[in-house]
């Protein structure tokens, strides 16, 4: 693929692409668009890596920024990461407001592990059994759990059976709100 073809496919100017390739520019806000046109992650364009196997891969629909981490346990602060955001691929259609969070803690094991990256879409509706991120209304503290409705009551459910029962089911109160449905998970091995 030539620089001109990549510029046309990505919607990024050929000059920007030329500067990135030649090293005159080391970074660009347009990396997600270039990466999408090439079928790779933005990180693959900026960091050395091994070979990329795409044989059985689902097509990447979009890339979303990793903005912070979320505790798979208690409510903790989800303030934005100060460094340049990394972008991660999603193979399903999500709203433009979708964002990624890295899991900390073990309350959602064995399905979700510490270090996994979850994609949260605030525009998608959720129902009992879905995975969600909830936050305390008065602050910026959040937690990742399974949403459950039992006998008309709403709960945040931790999957880890090693946790005591009172920690596995937390009633969703008026002081907290669900900020989005978890629509995908990205695992690195």
mmCIF file of C-alpha atoms in Angstrom:
data_model
loop_
_atom_site.group_PDB
_atom_site.id
_atom_site.type_symbol
_atom_site.label_atom_id
_atom_site.label_comp_id
_atom_site.label_asym_id
_atom_site.label_seq_id
_atom_site.Cartn_x
_atom_site.Cartn_y
_atom_site.Cartn_z
ATOM 1 C CA UNK A 1 0.000 0.000 0.000
ATOM 2 C CA UNK A 2 1.410 3.401 -0.931
ATOM 3 C CA UNK A 3 1.273 6.477 1.280
ATOM 4 C CA UNK A 4 -1.385 7.943 -1.013
ATOM 5 C CA UNK A 5 -3.510 4.784 -0.808
ATOM 6 C CA UNK A 6 -3.183 4.749 2.989
ATOM 7 C CA UNK A 7 -4.121 8.435 3.126
ATOM 8 C CA UNK A 8 -7.247 7.751 1.090
ATOM 9 C CA UNK A 9 -8.201 4.641 3.098
ATOM 10 C CA UNK A 10 -7.677 6.309 6.479
ATOM 11 C CA UNK A 11 -8.843 9.852 5.750
ATOM 12 C CA UNK A 12 -5.504 11.178 7.053
ATOM 13 C CA UNK A 13 -3.371 13.503 4.951
ATOM 14 C CA UNK A 14 -0.463 11.990 3.020
ATOM 15 C CA UNK A 15 1.828 14.593 4.631
ATOM 16 C CA UNK A 16 0.939 13.349 8.128
ATOM 17 C CA UNK A 17 1.563 9.750 7.056
ATOM 18 C CA UNK A 18 4.888 10.733 5.474
ATOM 19 C CA UNK A 19 5.995 12.509 8.669
ATOM 20 C CA UNK A 20 5.116 9.465 10.774
ATOM 21 C CA UNK A 21 6.937 7.043 8.473
ATOM 22 C CA UNK A 22 10.048 9.224 8.178
ATOM 23 C CA UNK A 23 10.229 9.864 11.924
ATOM 24 C CA UNK A 24 9.665 13.628 11.634
ATOM 25 C CA UNK A 25 6.585 13.026 13.794
ATOM 26 C CA UNK A 26 6.648 10.387 16.521
ATOM 27 C CA UNK A 27 2.938 10.489 17.322
ATOM 28 C CA UNK A 28 -0.370 11.658 15.927
ATOM 29 C CA UNK A 29 -3.966 11.887 17.082
ATOM 30 C CA UNK A 30 -4.762 10.220 13.753
ATOM 31 C CA UNK A 31 -3.128 6.874 14.689
ATOM 32 C CA UNK A 32 -6.492 5.163 15.359
ATOM 33 C CA UNK A 33 -7.695 6.030 11.838
ATOM 34 C CA UNK A 34 -4.429 4.850 10.252
ATOM 35 C CA UNK A 35 -4.445 1.659 12.322
ATOM 36 C CA UNK A 36 -8.055 0.922 11.384
ATOM 37 C CA UNK A 37 -7.232 1.297 7.682
ATOM 38 C CA UNK A 38 -4.319 -1.131 8.130
ATOM 39 C CA UNK A 39 -6.311 -3.581 10.269
ATOM 40 C CA UNK A 40 -3.993 -3.312 13.288
ATOM 41 C CA UNK A 41 -4.134 -1.634 16.703
ATOM 42 C CA UNK A 42 -2.737 1.883 17.185
ATOM 43 C CA UNK A 43 -0.264 0.375 19.654
ATOM 44 C CA UNK A 44 1.062 -1.913 16.901
ATOM 45 C CA UNK A 45 2.105 1.211 14.981
ATOM 46 C CA UNK A 46 4.066 2.721 17.876
ATOM 47 C CA UNK A 47 5.616 -0.246 19.674
ATOM 48 C CA UNK A 48 7.749 -3.096 18.370
ATOM 49 C CA UNK A 49 5.862 -6.378 18.354
ATOM 50 C CA UNK A 50 5.884 -9.881 16.968
ATOM 51 C CA UNK A 51 3.958 -11.148 13.982
ATOM 52 C CA UNK A 52 0.251 -10.463 13.680
ATOM 53 C CA UNK A 53 -1.979 -13.441 12.897
ATOM 54 C CA UNK A 54 -5.297 -12.466 11.333
ATOM 55 C CA UNK A 55 -6.442 -15.785 9.866
ATOM 56 C CA UNK A 56 -9.456 -16.436 12.144
ATOM 57 C CA UNK A 57 -9.788 -12.930 13.542
ATOM 58 C CA UNK A 58 -13.092 -11.072 13.566
ATOM 59 C CA UNK A 59 -12.940 -7.760 11.733
ATOM 60 C CA UNK A 60 -12.124 -4.815 13.970
ATOM 61 C CA UNK A 61 -14.990 -2.331 14.052
ATOM 62 C CA UNK A 62 -13.344 0.454 16.047
ATOM 63 C CA UNK A 63 -10.756 1.391 18.681
ATOM 64 C CA UNK A 64 -11.576 2.892 22.073
ATOM 65 C CA UNK A 65 -9.353 4.630 24.631
ATOM 66 C CA UNK A 66 -8.267 3.057 27.904
ATOM 67 C CA UNK A 67 -9.104 5.836 30.352
ATOM 68 C CA UNK A 68 -8.460 4.245 33.745
ATOM 69 C CA UNK A 69 -8.877 1.117 35.833
ATOM 70 C CA UNK A 70 -11.915 -0.185 37.699
ATOM 71 C CA UNK A 71 -11.895 -2.262 40.850
ATOM 72 C CA UNK A 72 -13.455 -5.694 40.618
ATOM 73 C CA UNK A 73 -14.286 -5.475 44.300
ATOM 74 C CA UNK A 74 -15.050 -2.285 46.211
ATOM 75 C CA UNK A 75 -15.882 1.112 44.754
ATOM 76 C CA UNK A 76 -12.621 2.899 43.856
ATOM 77 C CA UNK A 77 -11.643 6.099 42.060
ATOM 78 C CA UNK A 78 -11.752 5.986 38.236
ATOM 79 C CA UNK A 79 -10.087 9.313 37.543
ATOM 80 C CA UNK A 80 -8.635 9.543 34.072
ATOM 81 C CA UNK A 81 -5.169 8.256 33.311
ATOM 82 C CA UNK A 82 -2.807 11.210 32.884
ATOM 83 C CA UNK A 83 -0.605 9.633 30.212
ATOM 84 C CA UNK A 84 -1.449 9.396 26.513
ATOM 85 C CA UNK A 85 -4.317 6.932 26.175
ATOM 86 C CA UNK A 86 -3.780 3.539 24.609
ATOM 87 C CA UNK A 87 -6.439 2.414 22.158
ATOM 88 C CA UNK A 88 -7.803 -1.127 22.054
ATOM 89 C CA UNK A 89 -9.785 -2.870 19.300
ATOM 90 C CA UNK A 90 -13.412 -3.976 19.497
ATOM 91 C CA UNK A 91 -15.007 -6.399 17.054
ATOM 92 C CA UNK A 92 -18.602 -5.252 17.620
ATOM 93 C CA UNK A 93 -20.521 -2.061 16.992
ATOM 94 C CA UNK A 94 -20.521 0.280 20.014
ATOM 95 C CA UNK A 95 -21.517 3.901 20.548
ATOM 96 C CA UNK A 96 -18.893 6.657 20.154
ATOM 97 C CA UNK A 97 -19.051 7.180 23.947
ATOM 98 C CA UNK A 98 -17.584 3.712 24.598
ATOM 99 C CA UNK A 99 -14.430 3.616 26.710
ATOM 100 C CA UNK A 100 -12.115 0.970 28.145
ATOM 101 C CA UNK A 101 -11.131 0.240 31.744
ATOM 102 C CA UNK A 102 -8.471 -2.137 33.091
ATOM 103 C CA UNK A 103 -9.710 -4.518 35.808
ATOM 104 C CA UNK A 104 -8.025 -4.475 39.211
ATOM 105 C CA UNK A 105 -8.883 -7.079 41.827
ATOM 106 C CA UNK A 106 -10.268 -10.604 41.784
ATOM 107 C CA UNK A 107 -13.976 -10.368 42.659
ATOM 108 C CA UNK A 108 -15.033 -11.182 39.075
ATOM 109 C CA UNK A 109 -12.820 -14.270 38.675
ATOM 110 C CA UNK A 110 -12.816 -16.759 37.079
ATOM 111 C CA UNK A 111 -14.575 -15.138 34.096
ATOM 112 C CA UNK A 112 -12.692 -11.826 34.272
ATOM 113 C CA UNK A 113 -9.110 -11.598 35.513
ATOM 114 C CA UNK A 114 -7.068 -8.744 36.934
ATOM 115 C CA UNK A 115 -5.450 -6.942 33.994
ATOM 116 C CA UNK A 116 -8.256 -7.716 31.517
ATOM 117 C CA UNK A 117 -9.592 -4.671 29.684
ATOM 118 C CA UNK A 118 -13.356 -4.189 29.565
ATOM 119 C CA UNK A 119 -15.236 -1.962 27.136
ATOM 120 C CA UNK A 120 -18.084 0.033 28.654
ATOM 121 C CA UNK A 121 -20.855 1.467 26.479
ATOM 122 C CA UNK A 122 -22.976 4.025 28.369
ATOM 123 C CA UNK A 123 -25.555 4.069 25.539
ATOM 124 C CA UNK A 124 -26.513 0.369 25.650
ATOM 125 C CA UNK A 125 -29.375 -0.827 27.828
ATOM 126 C CA UNK A 126 -28.736 -3.579 30.356
ATOM 127 C CA UNK A 127 -30.809 -6.241 32.086
ATOM 128 C CA UNK A 128 -30.389 -8.796 34.852
ATOM 129 C CA UNK A 129 -27.357 -10.963 34.123
ATOM 130 C CA UNK A 130 -25.424 -8.313 32.173
ATOM 131 C CA UNK A 131 -22.040 -7.007 33.311
ATOM 132 C CA UNK A 132 -21.948 -3.326 34.237
ATOM 133 C CA UNK A 133 -19.816 -0.583 35.736
ATOM 134 C CA UNK A 134 -21.514 1.332 38.545
ATOM 135 C CA UNK A 135 -20.363 4.454 40.335
ATOM 136 C CA UNK A 136 -21.178 6.426 43.453
ATOM 137 C CA UNK A 137 -23.235 9.455 42.338
ATOM 138 C CA UNK A 138 -21.453 11.902 44.664
ATOM 139 C CA UNK A 139 -17.955 11.022 43.478
ATOM 140 C CA UNK A 140 -15.803 9.332 40.909
ATOM 141 C CA UNK A 141 -15.624 5.881 42.525
ATOM 142 C CA UNK A 142 -16.683 2.886 40.449
ATOM 143 C CA UNK A 143 -16.894 -0.901 40.513
ATOM 144 C CA UNK A 144 -17.323 -3.659 37.926
ATOM 145 C CA UNK A 145 -19.982 -6.308 38.652
ATOM 146 C CA UNK A 146 -22.790 -8.399 37.229
ATOM 147 C CA UNK A 147 -26.173 -6.660 37.462
ATOM 148 C CA UNK A 148 -28.866 -8.852 39.029
ATOM 149 C CA UNK A 149 -32.542 -8.314 39.840
ATOM 150 C CA UNK A 150 -33.961 -10.634 42.503
ATOM 151 C CA UNK A 151 -37.470 -10.272 43.961
ATOM 152 C CA UNK A 152 -37.729 -6.676 42.753
ATOM 153 C CA UNK A 153 -34.388 -5.643 44.275
ATOM 154 C CA UNK A 154 -31.328 -4.633 42.252
ATOM 155 C CA UNK A 155 -27.895 -6.020 43.118
ATOM 156 C CA UNK A 156 -24.286 -5.812 42.016
ATOM 157 C CA UNK A 157 -22.986 -9.388 42.033
ATOM 158 C CA UNK A 158 -19.338 -10.469 42.369
ATOM 159 C CA UNK A 159 -18.686 -13.781 40.569
ATOM 160 C CA UNK A 160 -15.836 -15.054 42.763
ATOM 161 C CA UNK A 161 -17.278 -17.824 44.960
ATOM 162 C CA UNK A 162 -14.348 -17.413 47.389
ATOM 163 C CA UNK A 163 -15.829 -14.098 48.529
ATOM 164 C CA UNK A 164 -18.227 -14.080 51.528
ATOM 165 C CA UNK A 165 -21.893 -13.969 50.509
ATOM 166 C CA UNK A 166 -22.442 -10.452 51.917
ATOM 167 C CA UNK A 167 -19.591 -9.193 49.699
ATOM 168 C CA UNK A 168 -20.837 -11.046 46.630
ATOM 169 C CA UNK A 169 -24.240 -9.317 46.571
ATOM 170 C CA UNK A 170 -24.288 -5.548 47.117
ATOM 171 C CA UNK A 171 -27.678 -3.872 46.858
ATOM 172 C CA UNK A 172 -27.746 -1.065 44.300
ATOM 173 C CA UNK A 173 -28.810 2.014 46.274
ATOM 174 C CA UNK A 174 -29.950 5.516 45.334
ATOM 175 C CA UNK A 175 -26.404 6.720 46.074
ATOM 176 C CA UNK A 176 -25.007 4.719 43.150
ATOM 177 C CA UNK A 177 -25.797 4.482 39.451
ATOM 178 C CA UNK A 178 -24.900 2.252 36.538
ATOM 179 C CA UNK A 179 -22.747 4.183 34.079
ATOM 180 C CA UNK A 180 -22.598 1.596 31.334
ATOM 181 C CA UNK A 181 -22.907 -1.960 30.114
ATOM 182 C CA UNK A 182 -19.768 -4.012 29.558
ATOM 183 C CA UNK A 183 -19.941 -5.017 25.893
ATOM 184 C CA UNK A 184 -16.568 -6.676 25.317
ATOM 185 C CA UNK A 185 -13.397 -7.810 27.042
ATOM 186 C CA UNK A 186 -9.824 -7.692 25.759
ATOM 187 C CA UNK A 187 -7.434 -10.265 27.207
ATOM 188 C CA UNK A 188 -3.680 -10.355 26.783
ATOM 189 C CA UNK A 189 -1.727 -13.553 27.333
#
